[in-house]
mmCIF file of C-alpha atoms in Angstrom:
data_model
loop_
_atom_site.group_PDB
_atom_site.id
_atom_site.type_symbol
_atom_site.label_atom_id
_atom_site.label_comp_id
_atom_site.label_asym_id
_atom_site.label_seq_id
_atom_site.Cartn_x
_atom_site.Cartn_y
_atom_site.Cartn_z
ATOM 1 C CA MET A 1 -14.171 11.498 -23.307
ATOM 2 C CA ARG A 2 -14.984 12.673 -19.870
ATOM 3 C CA ALA A 3 -15.316 16.655 -19.717
ATOM 4 C CA ILE A 4 -12.931 18.410 -17.531
ATOM 5 C CA PRO A 5 -14.825 20.363 -14.721
ATOM 6 C CA ARG A 6 -14.223 24.060 -14.539
ATOM 7 C CA GLN A 7 -11.912 24.999 -11.689
ATOM 8 C CA LYS A 8 -13.507 27.000 -8.999
ATOM 9 C CA THR A 9 -11.834 29.733 -6.918
ATOM 10 C CA ARG A 10 -12.059 29.740 -3.005
ATOM 11 C CA PRO A 11 -12.707 33.218 -2.075
ATOM 12 C CA ALA A 12 -13.215 32.158 1.650
ATOM 13 C CA ILE A 13 -9.320 31.858 1.975
ATOM 14 C CA PHE A 14 -8.228 35.037 0.275
ATOM 15 C CA SER A 15 -10.549 37.989 -0.208
ATOM 16 C CA TYR A 16 -8.496 39.082 -3.329
ATOM 17 C CA CYS A 17 -9.380 35.529 -5.184
ATOM 18 C CA SER A 18 -12.808 36.797 -6.377
ATOM 19 C CA ASP A 19 -11.666 37.960 -9.985
ATOM 20 C CA PRO A 20 -8.455 35.822 -10.764
ATOM 21 C CA ALA A 21 -8.451 37.467 -14.408
ATOM 22 C CA ILE A 22 -6.911 40.688 -12.768
ATOM 23 C CA LEU A 23 -4.428 39.129 -10.589
ATOM 24 C CA GLU A 24 -0.679 38.797 -11.173
ATOM 25 C CA GLY A 25 2.533 37.296 -9.526
ATOM 26 C CA PHE A 26 2.179 36.160 -6.010
ATOM 27 C CA GLN A 27 -1.339 36.856 -5.519
ATOM 28 C CA TRP A 28 -2.349 34.921 -8.600
ATOM 29 C CA LEU A 29 -0.152 31.957 -7.489
ATOM 30 C CA SER A 30 -1.682 32.199 -3.883
ATOM 31 C CA CYS A 31 -5.197 31.961 -5.127
ATOM 32 C CA TYR A 32 -4.074 29.328 -7.981
ATOM 33 C CA LEU A 33 -2.807 27.045 -4.983
ATOM 34 C CA THR A 34 -5.824 27.200 -2.991
ATOM 35 C CA THR A 35 -8.403 26.139 -5.415
ATOM 36 C CA GLY A 36 -10.622 23.169 -4.764
ATOM 37 C CA LYS A 37 -8.751 21.034 -7.038
ATOM 38 C CA HIS A 38 -5.297 21.834 -5.161
ATOM 39 C CA MET A 39 -7.215 20.955 -1.979
ATOM 40 C CA GLY A 40 -7.884 17.526 -3.590
ATOM 41 C CA PHE A 41 -4.338 17.289 -4.340
ATOM 42 C CA TYR A 42 -3.139 18.081 -1.008
ATOM 43 C CA LEU A 43 -5.653 15.655 0.655
ATOM 44 C CA SER A 44 -4.359 12.925 -1.740
ATOM 45 C CA PHE A 45 -1.008 12.783 -0.021
ATOM 46 C CA GLY A 46 -2.984 11.875 3.108
ATOM 47 C CA THR A 47 -4.718 9.148 1.070
ATOM 48 C CA VAL A 48 -1.390 7.797 0.187
ATOM 49 C CA LEU A 49 -0.106 7.809 3.772
ATOM 50 C CA LEU A 50 -3.387 6.268 4.968
ATOM 51 C CA LEU A 51 -3.088 3.520 2.307
ATOM 52 C CA LEU A 52 0.575 2.648 3.680
ATOM 53 C CA ALA A 53 -0.397 2.882 7.531
ATOM 54 C CA ILE A 54 -3.328 0.253 6.621
ATOM 55 C CA THR A 55 -1.690 -1.965 4.163
ATOM 56 C CA ALA A 56 1.729 -2.600 5.638
ATOM 57 C CA PRO A 57 0.556 -4.097 8.885
ATOM 58 C CA LEU A 58 -2.307 -5.894 6.894
ATOM 59 C CA ALA A 59 0.353 -7.269 4.146
ATOM 60 C CA LEU A 60 2.697 -8.160 7.330
ATOM 61 C CA ALA A 61 -0.253 -10.333 8.873
ATOM 62 C CA PHE A 62 -1.033 -11.955 5.442
ATOM 63 C CA GLY A 63 2.675 -12.802 4.797
ATOM 64 C CA PHE A 64 3.073 -14.034 8.371
ATOM 65 C CA PHE A 65 0.029 -16.562 8.083
ATOM 66 C CA GLY A 66 1.282 -17.342 4.589
ATOM 67 C CA ALA A 67 4.809 -18.258 5.813
ATOM 68 C CA SER A 68 3.243 -20.085 8.766
ATOM 69 C CA ALA A 69 1.095 -22.147 6.623
ATOM 70 C CA ALA A 70 4.055 -22.728 4.209
ATOM 71 C CA ARG A 71 6.088 -24.597 6.890
ATOM 72 C CA SER A 72 3.193 -26.322 8.401
ATOM 73 C CA ARG A 73 3.082 -30.139 8.586
ATOM 74 C CA ILE A 74 -0.342 -30.366 7.433
ATOM 75 C CA ALA A 75 0.065 -30.832 3.578
ATOM 76 C CA PRO A 76 -3.094 -28.841 2.414
ATOM 77 C CA LEU A 77 -1.976 -25.871 4.428
ATOM 78 C CA ALA A 78 1.769 -26.125 3.398
ATOM 79 C CA ILE A 79 0.379 -26.355 -0.348
ATOM 80 C CA PHE A 80 -1.750 -23.353 0.195
ATOM 81 C CA GLY A 81 0.971 -21.226 1.879
ATOM 82 C CA LYS A 82 3.607 -22.376 -0.799
ATOM 83 C CA GLY A 83 1.138 -21.660 -3.697
ATOM 84 C CA TYR A 84 0.264 -18.172 -2.134
ATOM 85 C CA ILE A 85 4.030 -17.338 -1.865
ATOM 86 C CA ALA A 86 4.659 -18.594 -5.425
ATOM 87 C CA ILE A 87 2.503 -15.840 -7.014
ATOM 88 C CA VAL A 88 5.014 -13.291 -6.407
ATOM 89 C CA ARG A 89 7.387 -15.011 -9.033
ATOM 90 C CA GLY A 90 7.069 -14.403 -12.634
ATOM 91 C CA VAL A 91 4.214 -12.069 -12.768
ATOM 92 C CA PRO A 92 4.366 -8.294 -12.881
ATOM 93 C CA ASP A 93 2.969 -6.183 -10.291
ATOM 94 C CA ILE A 94 0.629 -4.239 -12.400
ATOM 95 C CA ALA A 95 -0.833 -7.537 -13.477
ATOM 96 C CA PHE A 96 -1.485 -8.514 -9.946
ATOM 97 C CA PHE A 97 -3.235 -5.327 -9.247
ATOM 98 C CA LEU A 98 -5.424 -5.136 -12.096
ATOM 99 C CA PHE A 99 -6.491 -8.958 -11.749
ATOM 100 C CA PHE A 100 -7.046 -8.731 -8.123
ATOM 101 C CA VAL A 101 -9.120 -5.461 -8.072
ATOM 102 C CA ILE A 102 -11.310 -6.593 -10.794
ATOM 103 C CA ALA A 103 -11.566 -10.212 -9.358
ATOM 104 C CA LEU A 104 -12.778 -8.941 -5.939
ATOM 105 C CA ASP A 105 -15.145 -6.406 -7.378
ATOM 106 C CA GLN A 106 -16.889 -9.124 -9.629
ATOM 107 C CA GLY A 107 -16.510 -11.602 -6.946
ATOM 108 C CA ILE A 108 -18.359 -9.422 -4.302
ATOM 109 C CA GLU A 109 -21.031 -8.490 -6.830
ATOM 110 C CA TRP A 110 -21.576 -12.110 -7.942
ATOM 111 C CA LEU A 111 -22.063 -13.319 -4.319
ATOM 112 C CA ARG A 112 -24.718 -10.333 -3.789
ATOM 113 C CA HIS A 113 -26.446 -11.357 -6.814
ATOM 114 C CA LYS A 114 -26.660 -15.016 -5.841
ATOM 115 C CA VAL A 115 -28.097 -14.166 -2.350
ATOM 116 C CA LYS A 116 -30.262 -10.930 -3.369
ATOM 117 C CA CYS A 117 -31.478 -11.909 -7.021
ATOM 118 C CA SER A 118 -32.052 -15.607 -6.638
ATOM 119 C CA ASP A 119 -34.938 -15.486 -9.455
ATOM 120 C CA TRP A 120 -32.551 -13.898 -12.010
ATOM 121 C CA ASP A 121 -32.853 -16.188 -15.193
ATOM 122 C CA GLU A 122 -30.277 -14.370 -17.300
ATOM 123 C CA PRO A 123 -26.912 -15.360 -17.591
ATOM 124 C CA ILE A 124 -24.079 -13.128 -15.709
ATOM 125 C CA ARG A 125 -21.671 -13.355 -18.296
ATOM 126 C CA GLN A 126 -22.927 -11.826 -21.316
ATOM 127 C CA GLY A 127 -20.230 -11.597 -23.778
ATOM 128 C CA ASN A 128 -17.765 -9.338 -22.605
ATOM 129 C CA ASP A 129 -20.368 -7.774 -20.150
ATOM 130 C CA PHE A 130 -20.500 -8.802 -16.547
ATOM 131 C CA VAL A 131 -24.159 -8.151 -15.586
ATOM 132 C CA VAL A 132 -25.934 -8.419 -12.351
ATOM 133 C CA CYS A 133 -29.171 -6.991 -11.017
ATOM 134 C CA GLN A 134 -29.299 -3.504 -9.854
ATOM 135 C CA ILE A 135 -29.618 -4.364 -5.916
ATOM 136 C CA ALA A 136 -26.480 -6.509 -6.171
ATOM 137 C CA LYS A 137 -24.131 -3.739 -7.549
ATOM 138 C CA MET A 138 -21.605 -2.486 -5.210
ATOM 139 C CA PRO A 139 -21.912 -0.120 -3.941
ATOM 140 C CA LEU A 140 -25.373 0.872 -5.252
ATOM 141 C CA ASN A 141 -25.713 3.658 -8.007
ATOM 142 C CA ASP A 142 -27.562 5.702 -5.655
ATOM 143 C CA SER A 143 -25.368 5.705 -3.022
ATOM 144 C CA PRO A 144 -23.482 9.049 -1.838
ATOM 145 C CA GLN A 145 -20.262 9.725 -3.719
ATOM 146 C CA TRP A 146 -18.032 9.101 -0.363
ATOM 147 C CA VAL A 147 -19.396 5.495 -0.305
ATOM 148 C CA HIS A 148 -17.932 5.036 -3.734
ATOM 149 C CA GLU A 149 -14.745 6.556 -2.948
ATOM 150 C CA ALA A 150 -14.598 4.420 0.355
ATOM 151 C CA TYR A 151 -15.301 1.363 -1.540
ATOM 152 C CA GLY A 152 -12.667 1.972 -4.210
ATOM 153 C CA PHE A 153 -10.121 2.915 -1.743
ATOM 154 C CA SER A 154 -11.091 -0.158 0.501
ATOM 155 C CA LEU A 155 -10.684 -2.575 -2.795
ATOM 156 C CA ALA A 156 -7.293 -0.973 -3.364
ATOM 157 C CA VAL A 157 -6.133 -1.661 0.205
ATOM 158 C CA LEU A 158 -7.271 -5.048 0.087
ATOM 159 C CA THR A 159 -5.423 -5.554 -3.225
ATOM 160 C CA PHE A 160 -2.240 -3.981 -2.074
ATOM 161 C CA ALA A 161 -2.668 -6.202 1.080
ATOM 162 C CA ILE A 162 -2.785 -9.355 -0.863
ATOM 163 C CA VAL A 163 -0.309 -8.775 -3.368
ATOM 164 C CA PHE A 164 2.492 -7.508 -0.780
ATOM 165 C CA GLY A 165 1.497 -10.119 1.662
ATOM 166 C CA ALA A 166 2.743 -12.882 -0.807
ATOM 167 C CA PHE A 167 5.843 -11.028 -0.984
ATOM 168 C CA ALA A 168 6.031 -10.796 2.932
ATOM 169 C CA ALA A 169 5.276 -14.298 3.004
ATOM 170 C CA ASN A 170 8.346 -14.960 1.040
ATOM 171 C CA VAL A 171 10.513 -13.063 3.029
ATOM 172 C CA LEU A 172 9.311 -14.381 6.419
ATOM 173 C CA PHE A 173 9.267 -17.992 5.148
ATOM 174 C CA GLY A 174 13.024 -17.605 4.318
ATOM 175 C CA ALA A 175 13.709 -15.764 7.667
ATOM 176 C CA MET A 176 12.094 -18.595 9.541
ATOM 177 C CA ARG A 177 14.500 -21.155 7.794
ATOM 178 C CA ALA A 178 17.415 -18.894 8.242
ATOM 179 C CA VAL A 179 17.089 -19.301 12.257
ATOM 180 C CA PRO A 180 19.497 -22.066 13.197
ATOM 181 C CA ARG A 181 17.873 -25.453 13.582
ATOM 182 C CA ALA A 182 20.035 -25.954 16.633
ATOM 183 C CA GLN A 183 18.016 -23.253 18.617
ATOM 184 C CA ILE A 184 14.789 -24.986 18.031
ATOM 185 C CA GLU A 185 16.312 -28.387 19.144
ATOM 186 C CA THR A 186 17.566 -26.741 22.296
ATOM 187 C CA ALA A 187 14.195 -25.527 23.067
ATOM 188 C CA GLU A 188 12.490 -28.733 22.481
ATOM 189 C CA ALA A 189 15.247 -30.578 24.406
ATOM 190 C CA TYR A 190 14.116 -28.229 27.492
ATOM 191 C CA GLY A 191 10.624 -29.671 27.125
ATOM 192 C CA MET A 192 9.021 -27.029 24.678
ATOM 193 C CA SER A 193 6.320 -28.290 22.572
ATOM 194 C CA PRO A 194 6.428 -27.216 18.984
ATOM 195 C CA ARG A 195 3.933 -24.416 19.308
ATOM 196 C CA GLN A 196 5.841 -23.115 22.248
ATOM 197 C CA SER A 197 9.222 -23.195 20.489
ATOM 198 C CA PHE A 198 7.590 -21.420 17.324
ATOM 199 C CA TRP A 199 6.333 -18.748 19.449
ATOM 200 C CA ARG A 200 8.992 -18.402 22.021
ATOM 201 C CA VAL A 201 12.263 -19.013 20.017
ATOM 202 C CA LEU A 202 11.600 -18.991 16.112
ATOM 203 C CA VAL A 203 9.228 -16.040 15.953
ATOM 204 C CA PRO A 204 11.521 -13.638 18.014
ATOM 205 C CA GLN A 205 14.598 -14.647 16.460
ATOM 206 C CA MET A 206 13.430 -14.329 12.708
ATOM 207 C CA TRP A 207 12.743 -10.834 12.801
ATOM 208 C CA VAL A 208 16.433 -10.194 12.703
ATOM 209 C CA TYR A 209 16.697 -12.206 9.469
ATOM 210 C CA ALA A 210 13.395 -10.884 7.776
ATOM 211 C CA LEU A 211 14.157 -6.918 8.483
ATOM 212 C CA PRO A 212 16.474 -6.554 5.375
ATOM 213 C CA GLY A 213 13.751 -8.160 3.249
ATOM 214 C CA LEU A 214 11.031 -6.396 4.795
ATOM 215 C CA SER A 215 12.789 -2.980 4.612
ATOM 216 C CA ASN A 216 13.173 -3.455 0.911
ATOM 217 C CA LEU A 217 9.627 -4.468 0.550
ATOM 218 C CA TRP A 218 8.537 -1.261 2.241
ATOM 219 C CA MET A 219 10.410 0.681 -0.380
ATOM 220 C CA VAL A 220 8.697 -1.169 -2.949
ATOM 221 C CA LEU A 221 5.280 -0.546 -1.233
ATOM 222 C CA ILE A 222 6.160 3.103 -1.188
ATOM 223 C CA LYS A 223 6.908 3.070 -5.026
ATOM 224 C CA ALA A 224 3.825 1.035 -5.863
ATOM 225 C CA THR A 225 1.628 3.644 -4.542
ATOM 226 C CA PRO A 226 1.144 5.618 -7.715
ATOM 227 C CA LEU A 227 -0.636 2.294 -8.961
ATOM 228 C CA LEU A 228 -3.663 3.660 -6.982
ATOM 229 C CA PHE A 229 -4.338 5.911 -10.007
ATOM 230 C CA LEU A 230 -4.754 2.708 -12.078
ATOM 231 C CA LEU A 231 -7.037 1.314 -9.580
ATOM 232 C CA GLY A 232 -9.412 4.298 -9.922
ATOM 233 C CA VAL A 233 -8.469 6.094 -6.653
ATOM 234 C CA GLU A 234 -7.691 10.086 -7.120
ATOM 235 C CA ASP A 235 -4.130 9.849 -5.438
ATOM 236 C CA ILE A 236 -1.132 12.207 -6.123
ATOM 237 C CA VAL A 237 -0.407 10.819 -9.672
ATOM 238 C CA TYR A 238 -4.126 11.759 -10.792
ATOM 239 C CA TRP A 239 -4.099 15.120 -9.293
ATOM 240 C CA ALA A 240 -0.691 15.928 -10.631
ATOM 241 C CA ARG A 241 -1.299 14.999 -14.014
ATOM 242 C CA GLU A 242 -4.974 16.676 -13.875
ATOM 243 C CA LEU A 243 -3.518 19.944 -12.414
ATOM 244 C CA GLY A 244 -0.304 19.933 -14.484
ATOM 245 C CA GLY A 245 -1.922 19.772 -17.896
ATOM 246 C CA SER A 246 -2.447 22.637 -19.998
ATOM 247 C CA LYS A 247 -5.652 24.520 -19.108
ATOM 248 C CA THR A 248 -7.517 27.224 -21.261
ATOM 249 C CA GLU A 249 -9.929 29.930 -19.973
ATOM 250 C CA ARG A 250 -12.691 27.849 -21.312
ATOM 251 C CA PHE A 251 -12.133 25.521 -18.459
ATOM 252 C CA THR A 252 -10.512 27.145 -15.633
ATOM 253 C CA ASP A 253 -10.386 30.642 -13.957
ATOM 254 C CA PHE A 254 -6.431 30.037 -13.912
ATOM 255 C CA PRO A 255 -5.209 29.168 -17.555
ATOM 256 C CA HIS A 256 -1.693 27.928 -17.794
ATOM 257 C CA GLY A 257 0.696 25.983 -20.118
ATOM 258 C CA ASP A 258 1.934 22.444 -19.422
ATOM 259 C CA TRP A 259 3.160 22.309 -15.715
ATOM 260 C CA ARG A 260 3.201 18.455 -15.566
ATOM 261 C CA MET A 261 7.044 18.693 -15.006
ATOM 262 C CA TRP A 262 6.823 20.932 -12.012
ATOM 263 C CA TYR A 263 4.039 18.643 -10.360
ATOM 264 C CA PHE A 264 5.843 15.617 -10.963
ATOM 265 C CA LEU A 265 9.021 17.096 -9.563
ATOM 266 C CA ALA A 266 7.103 17.881 -6.396
ATOM 267 C CA LEU A 267 6.225 14.119 -6.031
ATOM 268 C CA LEU A 268 9.747 13.216 -6.807
ATOM 269 C CA ILE A 269 10.811 15.255 -3.794
ATOM 270 C CA PHE A 270 8.023 14.154 -1.721
ATOM 271 C CA TYR A 271 8.867 10.241 -2.479
ATOM 272 C CA LEU A 272 12.914 10.911 -2.016
ATOM 273 C CA ALA A 273 12.249 12.417 1.273
ATOM 274 C CA PHE A 274 9.853 9.843 2.556
ATOM 275 C CA THR A 275 12.223 6.905 1.438
ATOM 276 C CA LYS A 276 15.175 8.719 3.409
ATOM 277 C CA VAL A 277 13.183 9.203 6.455
ATOM 278 C CA SER A 278 11.976 5.416 6.016
ATOM 279 C CA GLU A 279 15.752 4.463 5.657
ATOM 280 C CA LEU A 280 16.698 6.296 8.996
ATOM 281 C CA VAL A 281 13.671 4.626 10.815
ATOM 282 C CA LEU A 282 14.438 1.053 9.520
ATOM 283 C CA ALA A 283 18.005 1.337 10.460
ATOM 284 C CA ARG A 284 17.185 2.140 13.905
ATOM 285 C CA ILE A 285 14.936 -0.812 14.123
ATOM 286 C CA SER A 286 17.375 -3.099 12.700
ATOM 287 C CA ARG A 287 20.124 -1.934 15.043
ATOM 288 C CA ARG A 288 17.648 -2.568 18.126
ATOM 289 C CA LEU A 289 16.533 -5.990 16.888
ATOM 290 C CA SER A 290 20.288 -6.935 16.529
ATOM 291 C CA LYS A 291 21.328 -6.129 19.804
ATOM 292 C CA GLY A 292 22.137 -9.420 21.681
ATOM 293 C CA GLN A 293 21.857 -11.476 18.663
ATOM 294 C CA ALA A 294 24.038 -14.279 17.102
ATOM 295 C CA THR A 295 24.278 -12.376 13.836
ATOM 296 C CA LEU A 296 26.974 -10.231 12.108
ATOM 297 C CA ALA A 297 24.998 -7.044 13.137
ATOM 298 C CA GLY A 298 24.778 -8.265 16.585
ATOM 299 C CA GLU A 299 28.467 -9.198 16.867
ATOM 300 C CA ALA A 300 29.599 -5.751 15.297
ATOM 301 C CA GLN A 301 27.456 -4.215 18.284
ATOM 302 C CA ARG A 302 29.348 -6.235 20.823
ATOM 303 C CA LYS A 303 32.535 -4.957 19.409
ATOM 304 C CA GLU A 304 31.740 -1.176 19.671
ATOM 305 C CA PRO A 305 33.744 0.390 22.375
ATOM 306 C CA GLY A 306 30.676 1.766 24.166
ATOM 307 C CA THR A 307 28.912 -1.679 24.207
ATOM 308 C CA ALA A 308 32.000 -3.410 25.568
ATOM 309 C CA ALA A 309 32.306 -0.654 28.362
ATOM 310 C CA GLU A 310 28.745 -1.253 29.369
ATOM 311 C CA ALA A 311 29.371 -5.104 29.296
ATOM 312 C CA THR A 312 32.232 -4.874 31.864
ATOM 313 C CA THR A 313 30.457 -2.730 34.211
#
């Protein structure tokens, strides 16, 4: 079992933190909340936000290409797109995450092994072990710690993008089919090619139909960020469990009981606040995209008094 590292004080922040054993009340709490581990806890919120900032557009790009491939007239491309969409059905999210992160990691090391160790005469699969030469490991054992952390985070981002890209592809494919066929036929009647009608008519209009599903997907993505803990990334769940567990004087300068409830309560408040802000932003985006569209939301906007007055002027 991995030993729990001793928690260090940070006297550079507060001078009175040099001897936590004599502190009480607010001073003890202020020193406790500014330890090195707590700084890691605070930075892990940035890790979650960075994951969302990178994964959301990347998953949307994967989803768009998957949906476009699914409606392609080229049979192999359509089969690939529909197969990619189909992986979202019937398999739990956690199975996707654990499979992809392991498959990607071993796949990268296997390719490096084939290139860098072509004279290797032992099997890579040795029972339950996956064995490659030392120079094929990714990252290398002697790499700095930040390289290992960046590599793990990159694998997590790519895994999230692949999995949620499949969900996004399913949503976008349905949105593309929801655009009235008459719109496409009218564009083609005016002389547009299939490519032009796709980019100038179908794509701009599909976002109105896709936004409700994408909004739900964004909420699911937010709620899935604690899975980073299972992928080996030190996220907010990892630190909440690490910091909240009971600590004795043997392992830390700040002994305390089981405080996990309070740490996870803080995470609960964070996620509730984040989802509320997301709901407000998505509602504004939906209202903006629905303006002038032949949808129920667009029709409701045209019937509003302010909108009607603007139309008459």
